[in-house]
Every structure is written in structure tokens, then in C-alpha cells.
Short mmCIF file of C-alpha atoms and ligand atoms in Angstrom, two decimals:
data_model
loop_
_atom_site.label_atom_id
_atom_site.label_comp_id
_atom_site.label_asym_id
_atom_site.label_seq_id
_atom_site.Cartn_x
_atom_site.Cartn_y
_atom_site.Cartn_z
CA MET A 1 16.41 -17.54 -18.60
CA ILE A 2 13.04 -16.98 -20.27
CA PRO A 3 10.04 -18.28 -18.32
CA THR A 4 8.17 -21.21 -19.79
CA ALA A 5 4.60 -22.37 -19.41
CA GLN A 6 5.25 -24.83 -16.60
CA SER A 7 4.00 -24.76 -13.04
CA ILE A 8 5.95 -22.83 -10.41
CA ASP A 9 6.83 -26.06 -8.58
CA ARG A 10 8.34 -27.64 -11.67
CA PHE A 11 10.18 -24.46 -12.58
CA ALA A 12 11.67 -24.29 -9.09
CA THR A 13 12.94 -27.87 -9.26
CA THR A 14 14.77 -27.21 -12.53
CA LEU A 15 16.27 -23.90 -11.39
CA PRO A 16 20.09 -24.11 -11.18
CA ALA A 17 21.43 -23.90 -7.63
CA GLU A 18 23.54 -20.88 -8.65
CA VAL A 19 20.42 -18.92 -9.67
CA LYS A 20 18.60 -19.90 -6.49
CA ALA A 21 21.51 -18.70 -4.39
CA THR A 22 21.72 -15.42 -6.34
CA VAL A 23 18.00 -14.70 -5.91
CA TYR A 24 18.11 -15.62 -2.24
CA GLU A 25 21.01 -13.28 -1.51
CA GLY A 26 19.59 -10.50 -3.68
CA THR A 27 16.33 -10.47 -1.74
CA LYS A 28 17.68 -11.04 1.77
CA VAL A 29 19.73 -7.86 2.00
CA PRO A 30 16.97 -5.30 1.20
CA THR A 31 14.63 -7.11 3.58
CA VAL A 32 17.00 -6.58 6.50
CA TRP A 33 17.78 -2.99 5.50
CA ARG A 34 14.09 -2.20 5.11
CA ARG A 35 13.24 -3.32 8.64
CA ASP A 36 16.21 -1.56 10.22
CA ILE A 37 15.71 1.78 8.49
CA LEU A 38 11.96 1.94 9.12
CA GLU A 39 12.42 1.16 12.80
CA ARG A 40 15.26 3.67 13.06
CA ASP A 41 13.52 6.55 11.29
CA PHE A 42 9.89 6.28 12.43
CA ALA A 43 8.40 5.81 15.88
CA ASP A 44 5.46 3.96 14.35
CA PRO A 45 6.16 2.69 10.82
CA ASP A 46 2.87 0.83 10.82
CA ALA A 47 0.93 4.08 11.29
CA LEU A 48 2.74 5.53 8.26
CA ARG A 49 1.82 2.64 6.00
CA LYS A 50 -1.78 2.76 7.21
CA LEU A 51 -1.83 6.45 6.25
CA ALA A 52 -0.37 5.63 2.82
CA SER A 53 -2.99 2.94 2.40
CA ARG A 54 -5.83 5.37 3.20
CA ILE A 55 -4.49 8.02 0.81
CA LYS A 56 -4.15 5.51 -2.02
CA GLN A 57 -7.56 3.96 -1.39
CA HIS A 58 -9.18 7.39 -1.30
CA THR A 59 -7.55 8.20 -4.64
CA LEU A 60 -8.82 4.96 -6.17
CA ASP A 61 -12.32 5.52 -4.77
CA HIS A 62 -12.41 8.89 -6.59
CA LEU A 63 -10.19 8.00 -9.52
CA ASP A 64 -12.43 9.57 -12.17
CA ARG A 65 -12.24 12.94 -10.40
CA TYR A 66 -8.47 12.76 -9.86
CA LEU A 67 -7.79 11.71 -13.44
CA GLU A 68 -9.71 14.75 -14.70
CA GLN A 69 -7.86 16.99 -12.26
CA ALA A 70 -4.49 15.56 -13.33
CA GLU A 71 -5.35 15.96 -17.00
CA THR A 72 -6.25 19.64 -16.48
CA ALA A 73 -3.07 20.28 -14.47
CA LEU A 74 -0.84 18.53 -17.01
CA ARG A 75 -2.38 20.42 -19.95
CA ARG A 76 -1.99 23.67 -18.05
CA ARG A 77 1.71 22.86 -17.77
CA GLY A 78 1.93 22.36 -21.52
CA ALA A 79 1.88 18.55 -21.69
CA GLU A 80 -0.20 16.60 -24.20
CA VAL A 81 -2.43 13.99 -22.50
CA HIS A 82 -3.84 10.75 -23.90
CA PHE A 83 -5.93 8.00 -22.35
CA ALA A 84 -5.57 4.42 -23.57
CA LYS A 85 -8.19 1.83 -22.72
CA ASP A 86 -6.00 -1.19 -23.43
CA GLY A 87 -2.50 -2.23 -24.37
CA ASP A 88 -3.08 -2.08 -28.12
CA SER A 89 -4.39 1.48 -28.03
CA ALA A 90 -1.54 2.51 -25.69
CA LYS A 91 1.09 1.11 -28.06
CA ALA A 92 -0.63 2.65 -31.07
CA ALA A 93 -0.63 6.03 -29.29
CA VAL A 94 3.13 5.78 -28.65
CA ALA A 95 3.81 4.83 -32.27
CA ARG A 96 1.67 7.74 -33.48
CA VAL A 97 3.44 10.28 -31.26
CA LEU A 98 6.87 8.99 -32.34
CA SER A 99 5.89 9.08 -35.99
CA GLU A 100 4.52 12.66 -35.72
CA HIS A 101 7.83 13.66 -34.20
CA GLY A 102 9.86 11.72 -36.80
CA ALA A 103 11.49 9.79 -33.95
CA ARG A 104 13.29 6.53 -34.80
CA ARG A 105 15.59 6.19 -31.75
CA VAL A 106 14.20 6.03 -28.22
CA VAL A 107 16.03 5.88 -24.88
CA LYS A 108 13.93 4.43 -22.12
CA SER A 109 14.15 4.37 -18.36
CA LYS A 110 12.71 1.45 -16.40
CA SER A 111 8.95 1.04 -16.61
CA MET A 112 7.01 -2.05 -15.59
CA LEU A 113 4.00 -0.82 -17.54
CA THR A 114 5.94 -0.92 -20.80
CA GLU A 115 7.09 -4.44 -19.89
CA GLU A 116 3.45 -5.36 -19.29
CA LEU A 117 2.56 -4.08 -22.78
CA HIS A 118 5.64 -5.64 -24.48
CA LEU A 119 6.19 -2.20 -25.94
CA ASN A 120 9.82 -2.65 -27.01
CA ALA A 121 9.02 -5.57 -29.33
CA TYR A 122 6.08 -3.61 -30.78
CA LEU A 123 8.22 -0.57 -31.56
CA GLU A 124 11.17 -2.55 -32.84
CA ALA A 125 8.85 -4.36 -35.27
CA ARG A 126 8.02 -0.89 -36.62
CA GLY A 127 11.64 0.05 -37.17
CA VAL A 128 12.15 2.06 -33.97
CA GLU A 129 15.38 1.44 -32.04
CA VAL A 130 14.65 1.24 -28.31
CA VAL A 131 17.51 1.32 -25.79
CA GLU A 132 16.96 0.53 -22.12
CA THR A 133 19.07 2.83 -19.94
CA ASP A 134 18.56 1.36 -16.47
CA LEU A 135 21.61 -0.90 -16.02
CA GLY A 136 19.54 -3.93 -15.04
CA GLU A 137 17.10 -3.43 -17.91
CA PHE A 138 20.00 -2.85 -20.30
CA ILE A 139 21.47 -6.23 -19.33
CA ILE A 140 18.03 -7.82 -19.72
CA GLN A 141 17.79 -6.28 -23.19
CA ILE A 142 21.20 -7.45 -24.45
CA ASP A 143 20.50 -10.94 -23.06
CA ARG A 144 17.01 -10.99 -24.66
CA ASP A 145 15.76 -11.93 -21.21
CA VAL A 146 12.81 -10.59 -19.18
CA PRO A 147 12.91 -8.93 -15.72
CA SER A 148 12.47 -11.24 -12.75
CA HIS A 149 11.86 -8.61 -10.06
CA ILE A 150 9.98 -5.30 -10.02
CA VAL A 151 12.86 -3.27 -8.61
CA LYS A 152 15.88 -5.46 -9.41
CA PRO A 153 15.18 -6.86 -12.85
CA ILE A 154 18.40 -8.92 -12.87
CA VAL A 155 18.19 -10.30 -9.35
CA HIS A 156 18.62 -13.75 -10.95
CA LYS A 157 21.98 -12.91 -12.54
CA ASN A 158 25.41 -12.80 -10.96
CA ARG A 159 28.41 -10.73 -12.00
CA ARG A 160 30.03 -13.61 -13.94
CA GLN A 161 27.00 -13.92 -16.19
CA ILE A 162 26.87 -10.16 -16.70
CA ALA A 163 30.59 -10.00 -17.52
CA ALA A 164 30.10 -12.75 -20.10
CA SER A 165 27.16 -10.85 -21.66
CA PHE A 166 29.22 -7.66 -21.96
CA GLU A 167 32.08 -9.54 -23.59
CA ARG A 168 29.69 -11.21 -26.04
CA GLU A 169 28.16 -7.84 -27.00
CA GLY A 170 31.56 -6.27 -27.66
CA LEU A 171 31.45 -4.07 -24.56
CA GLY A 172 35.00 -4.90 -23.51
CA ASP A 173 37.00 -7.94 -22.46
CA TYR A 174 35.64 -10.24 -19.78
CA ASN A 175 35.72 -8.36 -16.48
CA GLU A 176 33.61 -9.15 -13.39
CA ASP A 177 34.38 -5.95 -11.52
CA PRO A 178 31.02 -4.20 -10.91
CA GLU A 179 32.56 -0.74 -11.28
CA THR A 180 34.12 -1.66 -14.63
CA ILE A 181 30.82 -3.10 -15.84
CA THR A 182 29.00 0.07 -14.81
CA ARG A 183 31.57 2.35 -16.48
CA ARG A 184 31.34 0.42 -19.72
CA ALA A 185 27.54 0.59 -19.70
CA ARG A 186 27.71 4.30 -18.99
CA ALA A 187 30.08 4.99 -21.86
CA HIS A 188 27.87 3.00 -24.23
CA LEU A 189 24.63 4.62 -23.05
CA ARG A 190 25.92 8.21 -23.06
CA ARG A 191 26.24 7.98 -26.85
CA LYS A 192 22.71 6.60 -27.10
CA TYR A 193 21.27 9.54 -25.14
CA LEU A 194 22.91 12.00 -27.49
CA GLU A 195 21.69 10.18 -30.60
CA ALA A 196 18.10 9.66 -29.37
CA ASP A 197 15.08 11.42 -30.84
CA ALA A 198 12.82 10.64 -27.89
CA GLY A 199 12.99 9.62 -24.24
CA MET A 200 10.42 7.41 -22.58
CA THR A 201 9.79 6.93 -18.86
CA GLY A 202 7.15 5.54 -16.56
CA ALA A 203 5.98 7.56 -13.56
CA ASN A 204 6.22 6.47 -9.96
CA PHE A 205 3.55 9.01 -9.05
CA ILE A 206 1.64 11.89 -10.59
CA SER A 207 0.17 14.58 -8.38
CA ALA A 208 -3.40 15.29 -9.51
CA GLU A 209 -3.24 18.69 -7.86
CA SER A 210 -0.16 20.01 -9.67
CA GLY A 211 0.38 17.60 -12.58
CA ARG A 212 3.94 16.99 -11.37
CA VAL A 213 5.35 13.72 -12.66
CA VAL A 214 7.60 12.02 -10.11
CA LEU A 215 10.39 9.70 -11.21
CA VAL A 216 12.77 7.89 -8.88
CA THR A 217 15.93 6.08 -9.97
CA ASN A 218 19.24 5.19 -8.40
CA GLU A 219 21.26 5.73 -11.55
CA GLY A 220 20.06 9.09 -12.83
CA ASN A 221 19.22 7.53 -16.19
CA ALA A 222 15.69 8.95 -16.21
CA ARG A 223 17.16 12.47 -16.06
CA PHE A 224 19.13 11.86 -19.23
CA SER A 225 16.15 10.20 -20.90
CA VAL A 226 13.97 13.25 -20.39
CA SER A 227 16.60 15.92 -20.96
CA ALA A 228 18.71 14.96 -23.96
CA PRO A 229 16.02 14.22 -26.57
CA GLY A 230 13.41 16.76 -27.65
CA LEU A 231 10.42 14.52 -26.89
CA HIS A 232 9.49 12.95 -23.55
CA ILE A 233 6.76 10.28 -23.44
CA VAL A 234 5.42 9.24 -20.03
CA MET A 235 3.63 5.89 -19.88
CA VAL A 236 1.67 5.61 -16.65
CA GLY A 237 -1.00 3.32 -15.22
CA ILE A 238 -4.16 5.15 -14.18
CA GLU A 239 -3.66 3.99 -10.59
CA LYS A 240 -0.41 5.94 -10.11
CA LEU A 241 -2.10 9.19 -9.07
CA VAL A 242 -1.92 10.77 -5.64
CA PRO A 243 -4.20 13.69 -4.76
CA THR A 244 -1.68 16.38 -3.74
CA ASP A 245 2.03 17.23 -3.74
CA ARG A 246 1.97 16.95 0.05
CA ASP A 247 0.98 13.28 -0.22
CA LEU A 248 4.13 12.60 -2.19
CA GLY A 249 6.16 12.96 1.00
CA VAL A 250 4.42 9.94 2.51
CA PHE A 251 5.01 7.75 -0.52
CA LEU A 252 8.59 8.78 -1.25
CA ASN A 253 9.51 8.05 2.36
CA LEU A 254 7.98 4.60 2.11
CA LEU A 255 8.96 3.63 -1.43
CA ALA A 256 12.74 3.87 -1.03
CA ARG A 257 12.80 2.33 2.42
CA SER A 258 10.51 -0.55 1.44
CA GLY A 259 12.16 -1.33 -1.89
CA THR A 260 15.87 -0.94 -1.24
CA GLY A 261 16.26 0.08 2.39
CA GLN A 262 17.35 3.62 1.43
CA GLN A 263 16.11 6.79 3.08
CA LEU A 264 15.45 8.27 -0.32
CA THR A 265 16.12 7.02 -3.81
CA VAL A 266 19.29 8.69 -5.14
CA TYR A 267 17.59 10.66 -7.93
CA THR A 268 14.07 11.91 -7.23
CA GLN A 269 12.77 14.07 -10.02
CA PHE A 270 9.69 16.25 -10.09
CA ILE A 271 8.91 17.06 -13.70
CA GLY A 272 6.71 20.09 -14.10
CA GLY A 273 6.02 19.86 -17.83
CA PRO A 274 7.96 20.49 -21.03
CA ARG A 275 10.64 23.16 -21.35
CA PRO A 276 8.95 26.62 -21.41
CA GLN A 277 9.05 28.21 -24.89
CA PRO A 278 10.35 30.87 -24.92
CA ALA A 279 12.35 30.53 -21.73
CA PRO A 280 11.32 33.08 -19.05
CA ALA A 281 13.85 35.90 -18.85
CA GLY A 282 16.66 35.28 -16.39
CA GLN A 283 15.68 31.69 -15.63
CA GLY A 284 17.56 28.53 -16.48
CA VAL A 285 15.26 25.93 -18.00
CA ASP A 286 15.63 22.31 -18.91
CA GLY A 287 13.55 19.37 -20.02
CA ALA A 288 12.17 18.10 -23.31
CA GLU A 289 10.58 20.49 -25.78
CA LYS A 290 7.49 18.32 -25.94
CA MET A 291 5.99 16.14 -23.22
CA VAL A 292 3.25 13.55 -23.82
CA VAL A 293 1.57 11.70 -20.95
CA ILE A 294 -0.31 8.50 -21.79
CA PHE A 295 -2.58 7.17 -19.02
CA VAL A 296 -3.08 3.45 -19.53
CA ASP A 297 -5.99 1.43 -18.17
CA ASN A 298 -5.32 -2.06 -19.60
CA GLY A 299 -7.61 -3.93 -17.21
CA ARG A 300 -7.19 -1.74 -14.15
CA SER A 301 -10.69 -0.24 -14.19
CA ASP A 302 -12.12 -3.78 -14.39
CA ILE A 303 -10.43 -4.49 -11.04
CA LEU A 304 -11.53 -1.19 -9.49
CA GLY A 305 -15.11 -2.17 -8.67
CA THR A 306 -14.32 -5.69 -7.47
CA GLU A 307 -13.32 -7.39 -4.23
CA TYR A 308 -9.71 -7.28 -5.51
CA ARG A 309 -9.51 -3.46 -5.77
CA ASP A 310 -7.00 -3.20 -2.87
CA VAL A 311 -4.30 -4.51 -5.19
CA LEU A 312 -4.38 -1.26 -7.18
CA ARG A 313 -2.81 0.55 -4.23
CA CYS A 314 0.52 -1.12 -5.11
CA ILE A 315 3.44 1.31 -5.52
CA ARG A 316 5.73 -1.38 -7.03
CA CYS A 317 8.34 -1.39 -4.26
CA GLY A 318 9.08 -5.13 -4.53
CA ALA A 319 9.20 -5.65 -0.73
CA CYS A 320 6.65 -8.47 -0.91
CA GLN A 321 8.83 -10.27 -3.44
CA ASN A 322 11.88 -9.94 -1.21
CA VAL A 323 10.22 -11.63 1.76
CA CYS A 324 8.19 -14.29 -0.05
CA PRO A 325 9.62 -17.78 0.64
CA VAL A 326 8.17 -19.09 -2.63
CA TYR A 327 9.62 -16.27 -4.72
CA ARG A 328 13.02 -16.70 -3.06
CA GLN A 329 13.07 -20.39 -3.95
CA ALA A 330 11.49 -20.24 -7.38
CA SER A 331 12.71 -16.83 -8.74
CA GLY A 332 10.56 -14.35 -10.63
CA HIS A 333 10.67 -16.20 -13.94
CA ALA A 334 8.67 -19.03 -12.40
CA TYR A 335 5.61 -16.76 -12.46
CA ARG A 336 5.61 -16.46 -16.28
CA THR A 337 4.28 -12.88 -16.20
CA THR A 338 5.55 -9.31 -15.90
CA TYR A 339 4.67 -9.08 -12.20
CA GLN A 340 5.99 -11.81 -9.92
CA GLY A 341 5.94 -12.82 -6.28
CA PRO A 342 2.88 -12.16 -4.11
CA ILE A 343 1.89 -9.00 -5.98
CA GLY A 344 2.23 -10.81 -9.30
CA ALA A 345 0.27 -13.83 -8.07
CA VAL A 346 -2.65 -11.45 -7.44
CA LEU A 347 -2.23 -8.82 -10.13
CA SER A 348 -1.27 -10.97 -13.12
CA PRO A 349 -4.35 -13.24 -13.20
CA LEU A 350 -6.53 -10.13 -12.80
CA LEU A 351 -4.85 -8.10 -15.54
CA LEU A 352 -4.88 -11.14 -17.81
CA GLN A 353 -8.57 -11.85 -17.10
CA PRO A 354 -9.50 -13.42 -20.44
CA GLU A 355 -6.77 -16.01 -19.85
CA PHE A 356 -7.49 -16.41 -16.14
CA ALA A 357 -7.41 -20.22 -16.36
CA ASN A 358 -3.81 -20.13 -17.59
CA TYR A 359 -2.67 -18.17 -14.53
CA ALA A 360 -4.98 -19.64 -11.88
CA ASP A 361 -2.06 -21.60 -10.43
CA LEU A 362 -0.21 -18.39 -9.44
CA PRO A 363 -2.30 -17.61 -6.34
CA LYS A 364 -1.40 -21.08 -5.09
CA ALA A 365 2.27 -20.15 -5.05
CA SER A 366 2.14 -18.90 -1.48
CA SER A 367 2.51 -20.39 1.97
CA LEU A 368 0.07 -17.70 3.21
CA CYS A 369 2.59 -16.85 5.93
CA GLY A 370 1.46 -13.21 5.81
CA ALA A 371 4.96 -11.73 5.45
CA CYS A 372 3.96 -9.98 2.21
CA ASN A 373 1.19 -8.06 3.95
CA GLU A 374 3.43 -7.18 6.89
CA VAL A 375 6.01 -5.46 4.69
CA CYS A 376 3.63 -3.85 2.20
CA PRO A 377 3.92 -0.04 2.51
CA VAL A 378 0.29 0.41 1.45
CA ASP A 379 -1.07 -2.46 3.54
CA ILE A 380 -2.47 -4.58 0.73
CA PRO A 381 -4.06 -7.70 2.23
CA LEU A 382 -2.24 -9.98 -0.20
CA PRO A 383 -2.96 -13.28 1.63
CA ASP A 384 -6.71 -12.53 1.60
CA LEU A 385 -6.61 -11.67 -2.09
CA LEU A 386 -4.64 -14.84 -2.84
CA LEU A 387 -7.28 -16.90 -1.03
CA ARG A 388 -10.11 -15.23 -2.94
CA LEU A 389 -8.36 -15.92 -6.22
CA ARG A 390 -7.73 -19.53 -5.24
CA ASP A 391 -11.41 -19.88 -4.54
CA ARG A 392 -12.24 -18.33 -7.88
CA GLY A 393 -9.81 -20.63 -9.65
CA PHE A 394 -11.24 -23.64 -7.88
CA ARG A 395 -14.77 -22.64 -8.83
CA GLN A 396 -13.74 -22.30 -12.42
CA GLY A 397 -12.03 -25.68 -12.26
CA ALA A 398 -8.90 -24.06 -13.57
CA ALA A 399 -6.48 -24.14 -10.69
CA ARG A 400 -6.64 -27.87 -10.23
CA ALA A 401 -6.18 -28.61 -13.90
CA LYS A 402 -3.18 -26.27 -14.17
CA ALA A 403 -1.35 -27.06 -10.97
CA GLY A 404 -1.98 -30.79 -11.01
CA THR A 405 -3.07 -30.77 -7.37
CA PRO A 406 -4.33 -34.14 -6.18
CA SER A 407 -8.07 -34.35 -5.69
CA MET A 408 -9.34 -34.27 -2.11
CA ALA A 409 -11.97 -36.92 -2.92
CA PRO A 410 -9.94 -39.92 -1.59
CA TRP A 411 -9.25 -38.05 1.66
CA ALA A 412 -12.95 -37.12 1.98
CA PHE A 413 -13.92 -40.74 1.41
CA LEU A 414 -11.66 -42.00 4.23
CA ALA A 415 -12.32 -39.13 6.63
CA THR A 416 -16.05 -39.81 6.64
CA ARG A 417 -15.67 -43.59 7.23
CA PRO A 418 -13.99 -44.29 10.61
CA ARG A 419 -13.30 -47.97 9.94
CA ALA A 420 -11.79 -47.31 6.55
CA TRP A 421 -9.76 -44.47 8.08
CA ARG A 422 -8.33 -46.74 10.82
CA ALA A 423 -7.49 -49.44 8.28
CA ALA A 424 -5.77 -46.88 6.05
CA MET A 425 -3.74 -45.51 8.98
CA SER A 426 -2.61 -49.01 9.94
CA ALA A 427 -1.48 -49.67 6.39
CA SER A 428 0.10 -46.27 5.77
CA SER A 429 3.46 -47.03 7.35
CA LEU A 430 3.98 -49.54 4.53
CA GLY A 431 4.24 -46.51 2.25
CA ASN A 432 7.60 -45.60 3.86
CA ALA A 433 9.13 -48.70 2.34
CA LEU A 434 7.77 -48.04 -1.17
CA PRO A 435 9.87 -46.13 -3.72
CA LEU A 436 7.92 -42.98 -4.64
CA GLU A 437 7.79 -43.90 -8.33
CA LEU A 438 5.82 -47.02 -7.38
CA LEU A 439 3.14 -45.11 -5.49
CA PRO A 440 -0.13 -46.27 -7.02
CA PHE A 441 -1.59 -42.79 -7.26
CA PRO A 442 -0.55 -40.68 -10.29
CA PRO A 443 -1.51 -37.25 -8.83
CA LEU A 444 0.66 -38.01 -5.76
CA GLN A 445 3.53 -39.04 -8.03
CA ARG A 446 3.30 -35.64 -9.75
CA TRP A 447 3.16 -33.91 -6.38
CA THR A 448 6.32 -35.65 -5.18
CA GLN A 449 8.27 -34.66 -8.29
CA SER A 450 8.94 -31.33 -6.64
CA ARG A 451 8.38 -32.09 -2.96
CA THR A 452 9.58 -34.59 -0.39
CA LEU A 453 6.87 -36.78 1.05
CA PRO A 454 7.33 -36.79 4.84
CA GLU A 455 7.88 -40.13 6.48
CA PHE A 456 4.72 -41.59 7.97
CA ARG A 457 5.35 -41.95 11.69
CA GLY A 458 2.25 -43.98 12.48
CA GLY A 459 0.11 -43.67 15.59
CA ASP A 460 -3.37 -42.51 16.25
CA PHE A 461 -4.00 -38.78 16.61
CA ARG A 462 -6.76 -39.16 19.23
CA SER A 463 -4.65 -41.24 21.59
CA TRP A 464 -1.64 -38.98 20.99
CA MET A 465 -3.77 -35.95 21.88
CA LYS A 466 -5.25 -37.72 24.91
CA ASN A 467 -1.78 -38.49 26.25
CA ARG A 468 -0.67 -34.89 25.77
CA SER A 469 -3.75 -33.38 27.42
CA PRO A 470 -3.03 -31.84 30.88
CA LYS A 471 -6.30 -33.44 32.16
CA GLN A 472 -4.83 -36.82 31.29
CA GLY A 473 -1.51 -36.03 32.91
CA GLY A 474 0.19 -34.91 29.66
CA THR A 475 1.67 -31.47 29.10
CA HIS A 476 1.31 -28.85 26.40
CA GLU A 477 4.67 -27.46 25.36
S1 SF4 B 1 2.09 -5.23 -3.10
FE1 SF4 B 1 2.93 -3.86 -1.55
S2 SF4 B 1 4.91 -4.77 -1.03
FE2 SF4 B 1 4.29 -5.69 -2.99
S3 SF4 B 1 5.22 -4.41 -4.57
FE3 SF4 B 1 3.15 -3.60 -4.20
S4 SF4 B 1 3.43 -1.99 -2.66
FE4 SF4 B 1 5.29 -3.23 -2.64
#
């Protein structure tokens, strides 16, 4: 299902029950595993995430220095390094590198940055064949869909839908068995690796100290993407640096546990540059002959000096999506952008600044329960950032227009006039008898399209409170 430009509420109401159930189940399991494994393996998991938060914030506070250090280290290892200010220059840099290398077929491992830049469509329009090799991303690609979760791009699909997609694409007869589906994808993709001219990956982290590029996957597809073809292109956001190799231990411990409830992601790769030429005597070597690292800004440095800078600490684990009650009801596609859930509701409007008004409803898609902050391995204060963005949206008059929220003016009118308030309260119980479509207040009609208006139970709050007060003989429960 491709997201459309409708509010999250409306999207959620039209979401098939089957999709809702699939998303709910797909997010519940890693949430439970995450909690159990962190409590089992660390005496004080909170201290670990506070440490991760400090390391990341320190890196961001000195990002210019660490970027220079990483560039020097990467060049020393034989990699070519580019910096791209925005999405257009990043995509142009990729196209240029591919063209210089005569590459027409690219195998790609999962990268949210390339999703953010819509890189596949850009390259395909220039005659380059791009094949996604992560199983979830591969299914997204053959379905011409978009990911709905940072870590599990197909969390909205069940095995029946996937089996139907494989049958449609000529990848075997209809078969819902997950192992069969995986084997068929593997057989198809192995050929693609061997035919490819270039491999493209993101980077989960880059150590500024050593220039090591760290990739984590559960399928091993990144290893094939960087080994089989002669050219390896790394697309990485400028915020993905950590100062030293030692810091990587903190983040790798947290990333796998937070995202999928694993102790460590199955394949964790430290790439130390292109294959040495000539190979040192007596040593086995592997890797691509040429490695190009493209650091992409695309709006990140505009966030760096603002009150929203904490969001750049994100390590894309997806834990905040898994626990968010809104995300679990609405699914990722409701957010209409590459990043969804609490992190997306903060990051997307900021990265898409010129169109802020179009995304000002996203920060409202939260109950502000605080669960997202509690599970975040780098302690990003997501509820605070959501509130700041709501305020900004309100000030710009954008949030109200987009989300169709009823104005507070009628409430303010009544709340400042006691007699009018009492009269309104006396009359309110009549509303229980009215069909919602007859409510004489269009904004409230819109509101109730996706929500249930609670029954008005009548009564007067002051007398209710007086009766419950211990001084008046009532009890607090
Ligand atoms: S905001 Fe925190 S919990 Fe959410 S994806 Fe980023 S690191 Fe994970």
C-alpha cells in the first residue's frame, strides 16, 4: 500500500484489519524481546543508553572535527570520499561514480538514506538496474511499495501477500512457507550479485578514528553486495560517525537489542577500505577493488544548531516505532514519509523543512505517553521534541489546517463565562441522543469520523470533586 496525502487519523480508519493485526504482531514481539534481553544482560541498561547518548551528542557537538578525521582515515585506507550538501548533489555523485566505472547493474543492501533520497528511481531513470538484496526491501521493490518500518520494511505484509507477490513475479508457484520464500529469493539474488557491476550500502556507523565502516544485517546480503562487484559505494548521513572504534562496542550492544531483541546482529561487518592492490604477500584479502564513501547532509546540518538537534543522535533501531500506540494502530505508511513513528514524526518535518506545513500534522500523531523515550537507546527526548514541533506548527498555522483539529475558541468562550458554561453542561446530555452526523459543528463531525465521541455522563465537576474530597467525607482511590 502506497501512502497517500491524508491525515494519519483518516489513514488509520481505512487500514484493513488484516494489516493492522500484522503490524501489531510485528511490533509486539521485538518490544518484549528488547526488554527481556536488556534486563538479562546488563545490570543497569539505563546507564548504558545514557552513555550512548553522551557519546553521540559529543560527536554531534564536534561534527566538523570528526568528519575531517573520518575523511583523512578513509583516504588513508584507500577510499574515495565525497561530501554532498543535499539530495540532488548526492544522487548526482552516485551517478557520476557509476558512470566513471561503466556500471549499469547495482546490488544494494538496505539503506534508509537512499530511501530518503529516492535514489532507486533516480538511477533507474538513467538506465541503471538497481536490485534490493535485503529480503524485505526486495519484496518492497517487486511490489512497487515503500518501507513502513525502519528495521522491518515489510512489517505491514503477511506471508500470504508475499507468496502472492512471488508467484506474480515468476519466482515459483504460490507457497506461503517462509523458508521456501527465502530460498527462492536467495536463488534469484545470487545471480544478481554475480552479474552486478557495483554494490551499494549504507553505514550503521563509521569510526572517525579508524575510518572503519560498520554494517549490520541479519541476512548477510551486505557482505555479498560489497564483495562480488568491483565497486562499493557507501551512502551515509553525516550524523552516523562515532569518535573511536571502542565506542562501537556501546552502540552495537544497544542497536541489536533495541531493534530486534538480539544480542548481536547476525552479520556485523567492519570494512577497512578497498581490497589492497597488490595483495600483501601471504595474506588473504577480500572486498571491492574501489570504495567510494559519500557523506550526505541533506538538511542535517540545519538541524544541528537548533533546539531539535537531539534527534540526530538516532541510530535507526526502530524501537520507538515498535512501542508507539499510534504507529501500531496506523502503520508506517500513515506517516507519508521515509521515517515513520515517533522518530519520523520529529525527523521528517525537520528534514523536509521547506514543506514543513505539509508535515506539521505528524508531531500530533502521538499520545505523548513517553514510551518512545523510555526505549530509545540514545535517550532522545522524543515527547519534548514532538511538543516543540506542535508549537511550531501551531504558530505557523499549519498544524490546524492540515489535521482539521477543531478550534478551541468555543471552549474558551464557555470556560470564561460561568453561566454559559453551566447552561451548556445542562444541555450537553442531549448530545447523547443525537446521531453524530447531525452534530451542528463541522469540525467535530470531522473529528468523529475517526474517533468515538464518549458518552456525556452529566454532573458538575465541582460537586463531584467536593464529594470525593477526604475533608468532605469522600475518599481518593
Ligand atoms: S529515535 Fe531512538 S528508538 Fe527511535 S529509531 Fe532512533 S534510536 Fe531508535
